[in-house]
Coordinates of C-alpha atoms in Angstrom, one line a residue:
M1 CA 24.9 -22.3 7.9
T2 CA 22.3 -19.6 7.2
R3 CA 19.7 -20.2 4.4
Y4 CA 18.8 -17.3 2.4
I5 CA 16.6 -16.7 -0.6
K6 CA 17.8 -14.7 -3.8
R7 CA 15.1 -12.0 -4.0
H8 CA 16.5 -9.2 -6.4
T9 CA 18.6 -9.8 -9.3
L10 CA 21.8 -7.6 -10.1
Q11 CA 19.9 -5.7 -12.9
T12 CA 17.0 -5.0 -10.5
R13 CA 19.2 -4.0 -7.9
I14 CA 21.5 -1.6 -10.2
T15 CA 18.2 -0.1 -11.8
H16 CA 16.8 0.4 -8.3
D17 CA 20.0 2.0 -6.8
V18 CA 20.6 4.3 -9.5
T19 CA 17.3 5.6 -9.9
V20 CA 17.2 6.3 -6.1
I21 CA 20.5 8.2 -6.2
A22 CA 19.2 10.1 -9.3
C23 CA 16.0 11.0 -7.2
I24 CA 17.8 12.1 -4.1
L25 CA 20.1 14.2 -6.3
L26 CA 17.0 15.6 -8.4
A27 CA 15.4 16.6 -5.1
I28 CA 18.4 18.4 -4.0
S29 CA 19.1 20.3 -7.3
G30 CA 15.5 20.7 -8.1
L31 CA 15.0 23.0 -5.0
F32 CA 17.7 25.4 -6.5
V33 CA 16.1 25.2 -10.0
F34 CA 12.5 25.9 -8.8
V35 CA 13.1 28.1 -5.8
P36 CA 14.3 31.5 -6.8
A37 CA 15.2 32.5 -3.2
L38 CA 17.9 29.6 -3.0
N39 CA 19.5 30.9 -6.3
N40 CA 20.5 34.1 -4.7
L41 CA 22.5 32.5 -2.1
L42 CA 25.0 31.0 -4.7
P43 CA 27.0 32.5 -7.3
S44 CA 25.5 32.3 -10.8
S45 CA 28.1 30.1 -12.1
A46 CA 27.0 27.5 -9.3
T47 CA 23.4 28.1 -9.9
F48 CA 24.2 27.5 -13.7
A49 CA 26.0 24.0 -12.8
I50 CA 23.1 22.9 -10.8
R51 CA 20.6 23.5 -13.4
M52 CA 22.5 21.6 -15.9
A53 CA 23.3 18.7 -13.3
H54 CA 19.4 18.8 -12.8
R55 CA 18.8 18.0 -16.3
V56 CA 21.3 15.4 -16.6
L57 CA 20.1 13.6 -13.8
G58 CA 16.7 13.8 -15.2
I59 CA 17.7 11.9 -18.3
V60 CA 19.5 9.2 -16.0
F61 CA 16.1 9.0 -14.0
I62 CA 14.2 8.5 -17.4
A63 CA 16.5 6.5 -19.3
V64 CA 18.0 3.9 -16.7
P65 CA 14.3 2.3 -16.0
L66 CA 13.6 2.5 -19.6
I67 CA 16.6 0.6 -20.9
S68 CA 16.4 -1.7 -18.0
A69 CA 12.7 -2.5 -18.9
I70 CA 13.8 -3.1 -22.7
L71 CA 16.5 -5.5 -21.7
A72 CA 14.4 -7.6 -19.6
P73 CA 10.6 -7.6 -20.7
K74 CA 10.2 -10.7 -18.8
G75 CA 11.0 -8.7 -15.5
V76 CA 8.5 -5.8 -16.4
K77 CA 5.8 -8.7 -16.7
H78 CA 6.5 -10.3 -13.6
L79 CA 6.7 -6.6 -11.9
L80 CA 3.1 -6.0 -13.2
S81 CA 1.7 -9.3 -12.2
N82 CA 2.8 -8.7 -8.7
Y83 CA 1.5 -5.1 -8.5
F84 CA -1.8 -5.8 -10.2
A85 CA -2.5 -9.4 -8.7
R86 CA -5.9 -9.9 -7.2
W87 CA -6.2 -8.9 -3.5
D88 CA -6.9 -11.7 -1.0
K89 CA -8.1 -11.6 2.8
D90 CA -4.5 -11.4 4.2
D91 CA -3.8 -8.2 1.9
V92 CA -6.7 -6.5 3.1
T93 CA -6.0 -7.4 6.7
F94 CA -2.5 -6.3 6.3
I95 CA -3.7 -2.8 5.1
K96 CA -6.2 -2.7 8.2
R97 CA -3.4 -3.6 10.7
F98 CA -0.5 -1.3 9.1
L99 CA -1.1 1.8 11.1
P100 CA -1.5 -0.1 14.6
Y101 CA 1.5 -2.2 13.4
M102 CA 3.7 1.1 12.8
L103 CA 2.8 2.3 16.2
G104 CA 3.3 -1.1 18.1
P105 CA 4.9 -3.8 16.0
K106 CA 5.3 -5.9 19.0
R107 CA 1.6 -6.2 19.7
V108 CA 0.3 -6.6 16.2
H109 CA 0.5 -9.7 14.3
M110 CA 0.6 -9.2 10.6
P111 CA -0.8 -11.7 8.1
D112 CA 1.5 -13.5 5.4
Q113 CA 2.1 -11.7 2.3
H114 CA 2.9 -12.3 -1.2
E115 CA 6.1 -11.2 -2.9
V116 CA 4.9 -7.7 -2.9
K117 CA 2.9 -6.6 0.0
S118 CA -0.6 -5.1 -0.4
G119 CA 0.7 -1.8 1.3
Q120 CA 3.7 -1.6 -1.0
R121 CA 1.5 -2.0 -4.0
L122 CA -0.4 1.1 -2.7
A123 CA 2.5 3.3 -2.0
D124 CA 4.7 2.2 -4.8
G125 CA 1.7 2.7 -7.1
V126 CA 1.6 6.5 -6.0
L127 CA 5.5 6.5 -6.7
F128 CA 5.4 5.1 -10.1
L129 CA 2.5 7.5 -10.9
A130 CA 4.2 10.5 -9.5
G131 CA 7.4 9.5 -11.1
F132 CA 5.9 9.0 -14.5
L133 CA 4.4 12.7 -14.0
I134 CA 7.7 14.0 -13.1
A135 CA 9.5 12.4 -16.1
I136 CA 6.6 13.7 -18.6
S137 CA 6.5 17.3 -17.2
G138 CA 10.2 17.1 -16.8
V139 CA 10.8 16.4 -20.5
F140 CA 8.3 19.4 -21.7
L141 CA 10.1 21.8 -19.3
L142 CA 13.4 20.8 -20.6
V143 CA 12.3 21.0 -24.3
G144 CA 10.4 24.4 -23.5
T145 CA 13.5 25.9 -22.0
T146 CA 16.2 24.4 -24.2
F147 CA 15.3 23.6 -27.7
V148 CA 11.9 25.1 -28.7
T149 CA 9.3 27.7 -27.4
L150 CA 6.3 26.1 -26.2
D151 CA 3.1 27.6 -25.2
A152 CA 3.2 29.7 -22.0
G153 CA 0.2 28.2 -20.5
L154 CA 1.3 24.6 -21.4
M155 CA 4.6 25.3 -19.5
L156 CA 2.8 26.9 -16.7
F157 CA 0.8 23.7 -16.4
M158 CA 3.9 21.4 -16.6
R159 CA 5.6 23.4 -13.9
L160 CA 2.7 23.0 -11.5
A161 CA 2.3 19.2 -12.6
H162 CA 6.2 18.8 -11.7
D163 CA 5.8 20.7 -8.5
V164 CA 2.9 18.5 -7.5
A165 CA 4.3 15.2 -8.5
F166 CA 7.5 16.2 -6.7
V167 CA 5.5 16.6 -3.3
L168 CA 3.9 13.3 -3.7
F169 CA 7.3 11.8 -4.9
A170 CA 8.9 13.2 -1.7
V171 CA 6.2 12.1 0.9
F172 CA 6.0 8.6 -0.5
G173 CA 9.7 8.4 -1.1
I174 CA 10.6 9.2 2.7
A175 CA 8.1 6.6 3.8
H176 CA 9.7 4.0 1.2
I177 CA 13.2 4.8 2.5
Y178 CA 12.1 4.8 6.2
L179 CA 10.9 1.2 5.6
G180 CA 13.1 -0.1 2.7
A181 CA 16.5 1.3 4.3
G182 CA 15.5 -0.7 7.7
V183 CA 15.1 2.4 10.0
F184 CA 12.0 0.8 11.3
Q185 CA 12.9 -1.9 13.7
P186 CA 10.9 -4.9 12.0
Y187 CA 12.5 -3.9 8.7
R188 CA 16.1 -4.2 9.9
R189 CA 18.4 -5.6 7.5
M190 CA 16.3 -4.8 4.4
G191 CA 18.4 -2.2 2.9
K192 CA 21.2 -5.0 2.5
T193 CA 18.8 -6.6 0.2
M194 CA 18.5 -3.9 -2.4
F195 CA 21.8 -2.3 -1.8
G196 CA 23.6 -5.4 -1.3
N197 CA 23.7 -9.0 -2.9
G198 CA 19.9 -9.3 -3.3
M199 CA 19.5 -12.0 -1.0
I200 CA 17.3 -12.1 2.4
S201 CA 17.6 -14.6 5.3
E202 CA 14.9 -17.3 5.1
S203 CA 13.8 -16.1 8.5
D204 CA 13.4 -12.6 7.4
A205 CA 11.5 -13.8 4.3
L206 CA 9.3 -15.9 6.3
Y207 CA 8.2 -13.0 8.4
H208 CA 7.7 -10.5 5.7
W209 CA 6.6 -12.4 2.9
G210 CA 5.3 -15.5 4.2
H211 CA 3.2 -16.8 1.2
W212 CA 6.1 -15.8 -1.2
A213 CA 8.8 -17.4 1.0
R214 CA 6.9 -20.9 1.4
E215 CA 6.3 -21.0 -2.3
T216 CA 10.1 -20.0 -3.0
I217 CA 11.5 -22.6 -0.6
E218 CA 9.3 -25.4 -1.9
K219 CA 10.6 -24.6 -5.4
G220 CA 14.2 -24.5 -3.9
D221 CA 15.8 -23.0 -7.0
K222 CA 16.4 -19.5 -5.4
V223 CA 17.5 -20.9 -1.9
V224 CA 21.1 -20.9 -0.9
E225 CA 23.1 -21.8 2.0
V226 CA 25.8 -19.3 3.4
E227 CA 28.3 -20.5 6.1
D228 CA 28.3 -18.4 9.0
K229 CA 31.1 -16.2 9.6
K230 CA 33.0 -17.2 12.9

């Protein structure tokens, strides 16, 4: 028998996974929307379809997290409490050791972490900020090119904001995927947590989120035992 801890609910996983897929498709379609040189490589009908798809994906990108937040306000409160939690000595030490850890994980011992690691709070904070900026500027660009005529200066500013936010989102998004998908050796099997059944083995939980894992194990309500496959 292997003990697991329930880390992510079904709603959290659906919200995350749909948003991630929308982000990837938005990045690809966005290149054809904002880079004129790429438009010349495709027939006008294909370019039009990509532009329309980009707008639909943008709506999904905004609507899914918003609907999820409305359906689970307690989840939003819990999320905010984790990301705005006061840092302790372990959080500071984690940040200081993170780069050496990435270069040589076997030689660096990382301190225990809470439910959301201090490094994740910083990186995800940039992602949230960039995502919010992309969403707001995207709405202005959509409205200004589809429904009404907005000031040219405003549209230029929103396009610049959209581009800057995209660069930030791409850089930190790639780092998020590198760690979250388990490409980095110590984070192997992490992808199954968010894209799987939402559970993480007790041993992995203790390694990555020691404080949170011990607190959860002590409560016992999220701990399950699964029979190993022969």
